[in-house]
PDB file of C-alpha atoms in Angstrom:
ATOM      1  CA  UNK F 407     117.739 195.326  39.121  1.00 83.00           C
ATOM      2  CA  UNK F 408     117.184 198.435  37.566  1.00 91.00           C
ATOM      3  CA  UNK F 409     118.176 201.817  39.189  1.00 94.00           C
ATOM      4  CA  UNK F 410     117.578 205.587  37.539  1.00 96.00           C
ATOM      5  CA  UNK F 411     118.128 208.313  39.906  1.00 97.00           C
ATOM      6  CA  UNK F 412     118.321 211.848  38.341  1.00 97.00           C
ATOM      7  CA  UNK F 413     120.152 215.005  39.983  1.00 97.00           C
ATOM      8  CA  UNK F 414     120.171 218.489  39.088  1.00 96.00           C
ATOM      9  CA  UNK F 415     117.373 220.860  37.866  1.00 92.00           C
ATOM     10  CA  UNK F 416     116.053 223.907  40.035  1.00 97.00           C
ATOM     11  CA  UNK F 417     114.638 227.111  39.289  1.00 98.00           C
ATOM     12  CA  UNK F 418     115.470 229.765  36.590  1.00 98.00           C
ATOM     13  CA  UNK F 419     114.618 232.513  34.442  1.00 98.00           C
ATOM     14  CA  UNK F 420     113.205 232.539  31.315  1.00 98.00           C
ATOM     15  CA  UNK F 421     116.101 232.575  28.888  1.00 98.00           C
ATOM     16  CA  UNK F 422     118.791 230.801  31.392  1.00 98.00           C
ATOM     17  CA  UNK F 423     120.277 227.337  31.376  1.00 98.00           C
ATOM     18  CA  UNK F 424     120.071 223.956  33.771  1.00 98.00           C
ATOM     19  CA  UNK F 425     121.563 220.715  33.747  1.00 97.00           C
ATOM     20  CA  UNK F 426     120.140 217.784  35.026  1.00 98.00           C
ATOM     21  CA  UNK F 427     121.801 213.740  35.408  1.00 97.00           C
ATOM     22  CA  UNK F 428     120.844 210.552  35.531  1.00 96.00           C
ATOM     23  CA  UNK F 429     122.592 207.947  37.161  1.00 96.00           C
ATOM     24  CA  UNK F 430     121.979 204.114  35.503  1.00 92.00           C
ATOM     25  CA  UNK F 431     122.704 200.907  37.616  1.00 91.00           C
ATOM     26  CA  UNK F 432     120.822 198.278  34.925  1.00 83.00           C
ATOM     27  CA  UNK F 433     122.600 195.287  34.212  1.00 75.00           C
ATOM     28  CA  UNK F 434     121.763 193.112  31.049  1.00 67.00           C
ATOM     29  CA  UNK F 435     119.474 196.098  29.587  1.00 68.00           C
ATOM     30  CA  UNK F 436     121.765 197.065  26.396  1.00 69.00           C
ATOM     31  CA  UNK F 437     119.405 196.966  23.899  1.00 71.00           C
ATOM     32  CA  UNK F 438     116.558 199.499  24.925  1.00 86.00           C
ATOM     33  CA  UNK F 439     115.753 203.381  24.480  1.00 92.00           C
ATOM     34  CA  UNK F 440     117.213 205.135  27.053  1.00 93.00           C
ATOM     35  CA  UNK F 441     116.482 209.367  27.478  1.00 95.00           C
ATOM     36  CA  UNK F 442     114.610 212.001  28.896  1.00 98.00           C
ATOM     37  CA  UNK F 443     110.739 212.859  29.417  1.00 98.00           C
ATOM     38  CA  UNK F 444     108.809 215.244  31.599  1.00 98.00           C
ATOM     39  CA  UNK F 445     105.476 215.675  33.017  1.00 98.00           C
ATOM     40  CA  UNK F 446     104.321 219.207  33.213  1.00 98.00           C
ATOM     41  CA  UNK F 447     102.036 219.134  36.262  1.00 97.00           C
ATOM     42  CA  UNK F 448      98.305 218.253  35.621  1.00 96.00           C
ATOM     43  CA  UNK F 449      99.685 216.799  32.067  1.00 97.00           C
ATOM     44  CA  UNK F 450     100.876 213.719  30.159  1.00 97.00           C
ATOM     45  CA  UNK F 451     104.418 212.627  30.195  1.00 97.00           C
ATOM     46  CA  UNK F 452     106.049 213.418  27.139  1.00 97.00           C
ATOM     47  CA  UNK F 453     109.584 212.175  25.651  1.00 98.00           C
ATOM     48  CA  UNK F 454     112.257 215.090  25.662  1.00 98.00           C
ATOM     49  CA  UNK F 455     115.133 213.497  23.687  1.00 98.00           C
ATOM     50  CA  UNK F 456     115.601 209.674  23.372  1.00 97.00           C
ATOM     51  CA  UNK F 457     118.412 207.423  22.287  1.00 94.00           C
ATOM     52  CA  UNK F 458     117.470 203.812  21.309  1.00 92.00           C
ATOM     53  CA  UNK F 459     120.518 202.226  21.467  1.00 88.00           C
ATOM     54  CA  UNK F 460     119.461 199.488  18.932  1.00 87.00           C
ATOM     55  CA  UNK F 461     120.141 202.037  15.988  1.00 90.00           C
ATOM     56  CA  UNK F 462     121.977 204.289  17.494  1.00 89.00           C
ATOM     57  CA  UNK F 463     119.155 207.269  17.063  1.00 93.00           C
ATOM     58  CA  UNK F 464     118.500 210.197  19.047  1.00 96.00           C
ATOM     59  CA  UNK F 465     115.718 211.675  18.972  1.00 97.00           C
ATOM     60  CA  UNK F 466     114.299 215.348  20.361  1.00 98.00           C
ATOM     61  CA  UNK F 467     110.450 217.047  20.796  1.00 98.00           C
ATOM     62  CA  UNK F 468     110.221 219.551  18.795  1.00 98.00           C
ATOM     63  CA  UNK F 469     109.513 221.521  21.202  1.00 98.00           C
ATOM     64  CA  UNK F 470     112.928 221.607  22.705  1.00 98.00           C
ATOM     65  CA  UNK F 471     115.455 221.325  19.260  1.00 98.00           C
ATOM     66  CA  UNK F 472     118.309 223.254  19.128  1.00 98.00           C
ATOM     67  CA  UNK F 473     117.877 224.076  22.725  1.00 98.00           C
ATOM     68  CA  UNK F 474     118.332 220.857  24.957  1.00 98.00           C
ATOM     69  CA  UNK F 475     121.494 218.362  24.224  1.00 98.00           C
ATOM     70  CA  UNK F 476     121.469 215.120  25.447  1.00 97.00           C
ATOM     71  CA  UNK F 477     124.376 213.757  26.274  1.00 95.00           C
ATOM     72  CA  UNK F 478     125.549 210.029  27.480  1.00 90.00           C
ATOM     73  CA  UNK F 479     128.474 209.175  29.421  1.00 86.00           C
ATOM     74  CA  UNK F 480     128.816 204.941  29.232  1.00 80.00           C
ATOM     75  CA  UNK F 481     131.959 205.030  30.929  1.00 81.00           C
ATOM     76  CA  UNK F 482     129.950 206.409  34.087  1.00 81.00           C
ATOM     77  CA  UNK F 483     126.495 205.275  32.725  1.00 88.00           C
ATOM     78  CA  UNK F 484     125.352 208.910  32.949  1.00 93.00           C
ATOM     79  CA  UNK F 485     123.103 210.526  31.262  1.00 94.00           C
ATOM     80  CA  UNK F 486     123.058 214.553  31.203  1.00 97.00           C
ATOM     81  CA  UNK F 487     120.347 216.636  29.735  1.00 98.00           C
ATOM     82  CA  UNK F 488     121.398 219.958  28.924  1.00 98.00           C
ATOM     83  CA  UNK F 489     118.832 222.822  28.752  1.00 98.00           C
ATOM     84  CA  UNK F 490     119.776 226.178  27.469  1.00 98.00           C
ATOM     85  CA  UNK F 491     117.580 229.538  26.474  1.00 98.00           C
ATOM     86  CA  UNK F 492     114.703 227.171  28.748  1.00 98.00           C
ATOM     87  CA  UNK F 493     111.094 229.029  28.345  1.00 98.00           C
ATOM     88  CA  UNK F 494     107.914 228.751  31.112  1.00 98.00           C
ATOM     89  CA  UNK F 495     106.728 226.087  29.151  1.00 98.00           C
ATOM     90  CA  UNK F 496     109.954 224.193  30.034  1.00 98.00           C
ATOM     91  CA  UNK F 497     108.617 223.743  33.409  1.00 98.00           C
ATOM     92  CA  UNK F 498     108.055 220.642  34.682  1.00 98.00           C
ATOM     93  CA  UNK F 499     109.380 217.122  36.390  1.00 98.00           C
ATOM     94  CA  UNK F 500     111.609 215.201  33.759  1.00 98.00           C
ATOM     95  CA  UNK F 501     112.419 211.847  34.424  1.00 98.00           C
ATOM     96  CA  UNK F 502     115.287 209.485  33.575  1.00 97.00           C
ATOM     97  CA  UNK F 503     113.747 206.202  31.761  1.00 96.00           C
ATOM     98  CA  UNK F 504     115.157 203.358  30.085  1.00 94.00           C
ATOM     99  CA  UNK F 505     112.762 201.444  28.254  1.00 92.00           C
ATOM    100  CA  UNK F 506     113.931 197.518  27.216  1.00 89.00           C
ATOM    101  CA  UNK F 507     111.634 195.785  25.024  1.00 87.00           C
ATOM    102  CA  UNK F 508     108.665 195.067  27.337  1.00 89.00           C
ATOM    103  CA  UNK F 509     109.424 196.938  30.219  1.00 91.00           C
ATOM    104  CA  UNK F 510     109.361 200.597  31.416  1.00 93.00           C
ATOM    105  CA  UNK F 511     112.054 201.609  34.147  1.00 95.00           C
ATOM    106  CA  UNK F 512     111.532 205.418  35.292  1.00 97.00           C
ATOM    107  CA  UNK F 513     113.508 207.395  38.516  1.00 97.00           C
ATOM    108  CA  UNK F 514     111.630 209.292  40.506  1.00 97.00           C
ATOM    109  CA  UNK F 515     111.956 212.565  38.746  1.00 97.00           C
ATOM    110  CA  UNK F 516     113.479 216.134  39.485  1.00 98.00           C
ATOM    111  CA  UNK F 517     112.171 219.461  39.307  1.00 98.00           C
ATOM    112  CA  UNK F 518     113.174 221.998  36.699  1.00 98.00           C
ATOM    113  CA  UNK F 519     110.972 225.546  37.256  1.00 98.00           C
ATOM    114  CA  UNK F 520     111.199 228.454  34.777  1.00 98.00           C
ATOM    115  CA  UNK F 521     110.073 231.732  35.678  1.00 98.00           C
ATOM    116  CA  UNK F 522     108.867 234.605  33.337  1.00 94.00           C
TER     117      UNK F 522
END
């Protein structure tokens, strides 16, 4: 059984910084991309910064380089997304998903709002 629940996010100003966590329960899913995405409201989902843990790669939107960090905790089996100098555009509900070959696991999301 599969569990993502993310934490975290809010509102800000333009130019300010937000966290926001995912916690993992997923037993026996080791080999998959695990990361961050987020659905600006009315639009598609879109990958924020991925790690497929078959390589080893991370991977960020352009969009968001040299801004966000992703960070993973396996100890804990937490993932952290850290946002810095976050823009309007920024705005929207990013999700936790873990992605085994086949499958598609996603939590149910957390807010991040950035005001002008």
């Amino acid at each position: 059984q599969v569990q993502l629940v993310e934490s975290g996010g809010g509102q800000v100003q333009a130019g300010g910084s937000l966290n926001v966590s995912c916690s993992v329960s997923a037993n026996n899913y080791r080999l998959a991309t695990i990361g961050w995405y987020r659905q600006p409201a009315g639009k598609e989902r879109e990958a924020v910064a991925t790690l497929d843990t078959r390589v080893g790669t991370l991977a960020y939107a352009d969009s968001v380089k040299g801004r966000f960090t992703f960070v993973g905790e396996s100890g804990t089996k937490k993932l952290h997304l850290q946002m810095n100098n976050l823009k309007p555009e920024d705005t929207a509900t990013y999700y936790c998903g873990l992605h085994p070959p086949g499958l598609n696991f996603w939590g149910r999301g957390t807010q991040v709002t950035v005001s002008s």
